[in-house]
């Protein structure tokens, strides 16, 4: 059984001091060439997809609010636009930007992801993300949120395994809204049947309007009439993915997503999470997230970065330091526990990405566990997900 | 005396009957290849920018989706970002509504596009108060018509505050000193205004243009005032010589009140064209395109928009009907309305009578005639003359065919414009602001 491999791209990598490594390119982080280099590297490694992180506020060491640290990367591009910028430079690798569901317009997000699918010829995905922070809500000035720190223990969101905020009514409300946003997006993607554009010169009709459908969604936070302004995307529905640490987001992922990223810290935990999620959904693809520092001296590298940053790096996901061969062992062990793929978060870019694309993939291939060539031009194809028919197709 | 330089831009045509989709050469309206083709053609011609319109709800006529024109388009900024990968110099302008967006998010997206295109982003700020469109959005049709431009102006002001909140040299990324951002390089933003009240910190470093280029398209007095105070470019409908001159002098006159000079706002009307080897051939081509643009069903649909009633029983190739318009009904949704429909109806009827025109002939006559018709020489001359006569600073060209509708213009007309010294022979700058405003040869009208 082969496994699926994705990488999570963000800034100079996931360690806050990664930009200070000799191999890093910190001056280039806000240039298109930097991102082009990363994504073509991922494609040369035959990876399934890359994800791109995003948020509606700057990075911070505080849980809710902005710090004045000047020694860490601050600033990010809009991830959907960045993914679109990379689409013409690649042909096979999937592009999965993060887009927030909390303060954005579901209609705009759905149409943006559909457009990404068009410009990439069927390689788009989306990671919907809630924005629970009061500081980000103030960027919009339309809703008042309680400060998030009130919910959290000292370690904040980086606690190993992530935090369970499922009991909090504010967080539950945000997840319900996110579920509505995904539902609206899927309806909008379906709202044009595949063969709606007919170009019938005899009757003068460009579309068959019986194949365009209002979506008529009414929820507690928004309603959307539809249909979409954009023809059905090549994949029918782009791939929806979700990061989940606890029961509430597992339920969100099972109901709304095609792929879930989970954060076990051992094969046993992986097994337990897989069992819990499988009881909710038989079809959801389960990926595990891992932060990886790779190479002969990985542990020493990480220790040096910790020292530069003045803190031991912690994460919701497990942190791996070691060689590509050792990582391959671990991935295959977790695969036996039911994990179908991995989203690796490179500790430092481009170093750990190259270790993945050149070292890890070769290791896995040697063990018959990774592809030797791309087998599909769409992201659904790479993930073995069928192309869904429009929900409205039968009704008409 | 120095001459004014002509600015050109390319509009990807879409959801109205300018676009001829029935022609055998007409390609996809959604495949990225079509967008890339037109953008590359425009870049070959040294155009200032490529332009995408927006419509946030499919247009309707008589309560049903209007199916005779192209329907459907991609999200503007997402396509433009992809086009940044296949072009080097061409400006990338997207129409985005100021009513159904929030400044923090849109300012981020525009700053991102400006980075990803290395200084080529532009925003065409449109406004609407239309409850029909609002049905696709969180707040519905929440805005009073009178408030549209107040919100738009505050939106742009706030966006500029956000863009300015990162100092140009905020990102130092110096591993030696361990400073990624300079102390004090990122400022906080606090804005409490009539339409927006936000506090916090922006997430995108200052982009190559600092402020992406602002375009305005709207005709009302408030719209013109907004443009005079805020915009870098106006996209207008006033393409004819007389109309153009009146509009041009009106808007340029408004600039002084805001301490701006006439050259700081470029006026670029939409323009269509038809070419031929001789004047006669060009006229024939123009007429043939008009017949394609106004098919029998489209002729009836135009009539229904003005008359406000079902006219499907009439023969488009038959005589013009003498029923009265129903002014209580507006059958069309999601498009800019026809204005005073009673006056339009009276004018159409009189003209049909006078010239003995059928319904379709009349509609061909009164709607969307090409701005420039002629040989490449004569079209180059007309364009230049319009600009020198202060009817425009240039034109946003709307081809009638996708993807090849500008090919002939760029191959045959642009070289003649270059020979006349009317346009640059190539790009001299890298950013859109430079294309628009680095006019060495341009002098201030005194
Ligand atoms: C040449 C031109 C192009 C326009 N393009 C768009 C467009 O793509 N999308 C849109 O929503 N409105 C568009 N508009 C509409 C205007 O932004 C504005 O909403 C409309 O003209 C009404 O404003 P006004 O009362 O100032 O004229 C366009 C207007 C003009 C003149």
Short mmCIF file of C-alpha atoms in Angstrom, two decimals, chain B residues 203-356:
data_model
loop_
_atom_site.label_atom_id
_atom_site.label_comp_id
_atom_site.label_asym_id
_atom_site.label_seq_id
_atom_site.Cartn_x
_atom_site.Cartn_y
_atom_site.Cartn_z
CA UNK B 203 -0.24 41.07 7.72
CA UNK B 204 1.28 41.94 4.37
CA UNK B 205 4.56 43.85 4.00
CA UNK B 206 4.32 47.03 1.97
CA UNK B 207 3.94 46.00 -1.66
CA UNK B 208 6.08 47.14 -4.62
CA UNK B 209 3.65 49.88 -5.68
CA UNK B 210 2.94 50.88 -2.10
CA UNK B 211 -0.64 51.47 -3.11
CA UNK B 212 -2.09 49.33 -5.88
CA UNK B 213 -3.58 51.45 -8.66
CA UNK B 214 -7.20 52.53 -8.06
CA UNK B 215 -9.64 52.55 -10.98
CA UNK B 216 -13.19 53.86 -10.84
CA UNK B 217 -16.09 53.04 -13.15
CA UNK B 218 -19.31 54.86 -12.44
CA UNK B 219 -21.00 57.82 -13.98
CA UNK B 220 -23.05 59.66 -11.40
CA UNK B 221 -21.98 62.95 -9.90
CA UNK B 222 -20.92 61.13 -6.71
CA UNK B 223 -19.00 58.63 -8.80
CA UNK B 224 -17.09 61.37 -10.61
CA UNK B 225 -16.34 63.15 -7.36
CA UNK B 226 -15.07 59.92 -5.83
CA UNK B 227 -12.82 59.39 -8.83
CA UNK B 228 -11.50 62.94 -8.68
CA UNK B 229 -10.62 62.58 -5.02
CA UNK B 230 -9.25 59.06 -5.05
CA UNK B 231 -8.74 57.23 -8.34
CA UNK B 232 -5.71 56.89 -10.62
CA UNK B 233 -7.78 55.83 -13.64
CA UNK B 234 -11.41 56.19 -14.72
CA UNK B 235 -13.00 53.50 -16.84
CA UNK B 236 -15.82 55.37 -18.58
CA UNK B 237 -18.46 54.67 -21.15
CA UNK B 238 -17.84 57.91 -23.02
CA UNK B 239 -15.99 56.74 -26.10
CA UNK B 240 -17.27 59.16 -28.75
CA UNK B 241 -15.42 62.38 -29.43
CA UNK B 242 -18.07 64.80 -28.12
CA UNK B 243 -19.17 62.73 -25.17
CA UNK B 244 -15.58 62.01 -24.32
CA UNK B 245 -14.55 65.66 -24.34
CA UNK B 246 -17.44 66.70 -22.14
CA UNK B 247 -16.72 63.96 -19.62
CA UNK B 248 -12.97 64.56 -19.73
CA UNK B 249 -13.20 68.26 -19.01
CA UNK B 250 -15.83 67.74 -16.32
CA UNK B 251 -13.75 65.23 -14.40
CA UNK B 252 -10.38 66.88 -14.88
CA UNK B 253 -11.90 70.13 -13.63
CA UNK B 254 -12.89 68.43 -10.39
CA UNK B 255 -9.29 67.46 -9.57
CA UNK B 256 -8.07 70.85 -8.40
CA UNK B 257 -10.41 70.73 -5.41
CA UNK B 258 -8.38 67.78 -4.14
CA UNK B 259 -5.03 69.35 -4.86
CA UNK B 260 -4.44 67.04 -7.78
CA UNK B 261 -3.11 67.84 -11.23
CA UNK B 262 -4.94 66.78 -14.42
CA UNK B 263 -2.35 64.19 -15.36
CA UNK B 264 -2.74 62.35 -12.06
CA UNK B 265 -6.03 60.84 -13.21
CA UNK B 266 -6.12 58.96 -16.52
CA UNK B 267 -9.43 58.75 -18.32
CA UNK B 268 -9.84 55.59 -20.34
CA UNK B 269 -13.21 54.93 -21.98
CA UNK B 270 -14.21 51.47 -23.10
CA UNK B 271 -13.72 51.09 -26.85
CA UNK B 272 -14.60 48.49 -29.44
CA UNK B 273 -13.23 48.32 -32.96
CA UNK B 274 -13.55 46.68 -36.36
CA UNK B 275 -10.71 46.52 -38.87
CA UNK B 276 -10.48 45.95 -42.63
CA UNK B 277 -8.00 46.34 -45.46
CA UNK B 278 -10.15 49.11 -46.90
CA UNK B 279 -12.69 51.42 -45.31
CA UNK B 280 -15.49 49.56 -47.09
CA UNK B 281 -14.28 46.20 -45.85
CA UNK B 282 -13.98 47.54 -42.32
CA UNK B 283 -17.54 48.85 -42.47
CA UNK B 284 -18.75 45.47 -43.72
CA UNK B 285 -16.88 43.70 -40.94
CA UNK B 286 -18.33 46.08 -38.39
CA UNK B 287 -21.85 45.42 -39.65
CA UNK B 288 -21.29 41.67 -39.65
CA UNK B 289 -20.06 41.78 -36.05
CA UNK B 290 -23.08 43.84 -35.03
CA UNK B 291 -25.40 41.26 -36.57
CA UNK B 292 -23.59 38.55 -34.60
CA UNK B 293 -23.86 40.60 -31.43
CA UNK B 294 -27.56 41.22 -31.88
CA UNK B 295 -29.14 37.92 -32.85
CA UNK B 296 -32.93 37.69 -33.18
CA UNK B 297 -33.44 36.61 -29.54
CA UNK B 298 -31.08 39.29 -28.25
CA UNK B 299 -32.98 41.97 -30.18
CA UNK B 300 -36.19 40.96 -28.41
CA UNK B 301 -34.42 40.83 -25.05
CA UNK B 302 -33.20 44.43 -25.46
CA UNK B 303 -36.70 45.53 -26.33
CA UNK B 304 -38.08 43.82 -23.22
CA UNK B 305 -35.60 45.59 -20.96
CA UNK B 306 -36.77 48.96 -22.18
CA UNK B 307 -40.46 48.16 -22.57
CA UNK B 308 -40.76 46.26 -19.30
CA UNK B 309 -43.04 43.64 -20.84
CA UNK B 310 -42.90 40.32 -22.59
CA UNK B 311 -42.24 40.96 -26.28
CA UNK B 312 -41.55 37.40 -27.33
CA UNK B 313 -44.58 37.33 -29.60
CA UNK B 314 -43.02 39.92 -31.93
CA UNK B 315 -40.99 38.98 -34.98
CA UNK B 316 -37.47 40.39 -34.57
CA UNK B 317 -37.29 40.80 -38.34
CA UNK B 318 -40.71 42.38 -38.48
CA UNK B 319 -41.82 45.99 -38.01
CA UNK B 320 -41.23 47.87 -34.79
CA UNK B 321 -44.22 47.41 -32.43
CA UNK B 322 -46.33 50.34 -31.30
CA UNK B 323 -47.29 49.08 -27.81
CA UNK B 324 -46.54 51.39 -24.90
CA UNK B 325 -43.76 50.53 -22.45
CA UNK B 326 -44.82 49.38 -18.98
CA UNK B 327 -42.83 51.68 -16.74
CA UNK B 328 -44.02 50.02 -13.56
CA UNK B 329 -42.09 46.88 -14.38
CA UNK B 330 -38.31 46.51 -14.52
CA UNK B 331 -37.74 43.09 -15.98
CA UNK B 332 -33.98 43.03 -15.74
CA UNK B 333 -31.89 42.35 -12.66
CA UNK B 334 -28.17 42.53 -12.12
CA UNK B 335 -27.23 44.98 -14.84
CA UNK B 336 -26.83 48.72 -15.08
CA UNK B 337 -30.34 49.98 -15.93
CA UNK B 338 -31.28 51.82 -19.08
CA UNK B 339 -32.01 55.12 -17.38
CA UNK B 340 -35.18 56.96 -18.43
CA UNK B 341 -36.98 54.12 -20.18
CA UNK B 342 -39.88 56.25 -21.45
CA UNK B 343 -37.48 58.57 -23.23
CA UNK B 344 -35.44 55.68 -24.63
CA UNK B 345 -38.58 53.98 -25.93
CA UNK B 346 -39.81 57.17 -27.61
CA UNK B 347 -36.45 57.71 -29.24
CA UNK B 348 -36.23 54.14 -30.52
CA UNK B 349 -39.72 54.23 -31.94
CA UNK B 350 -39.13 57.51 -33.72
CA UNK B 351 -35.91 56.28 -35.23
CA UNK B 352 -37.46 53.01 -36.39
CA UNK B 353 -40.26 54.91 -38.02
CA UNK B 354 -38.02 57.44 -39.68
CA UNK B 355 -35.66 54.84 -41.16
CA UNK B 356 -38.16 52.01 -41.59
#
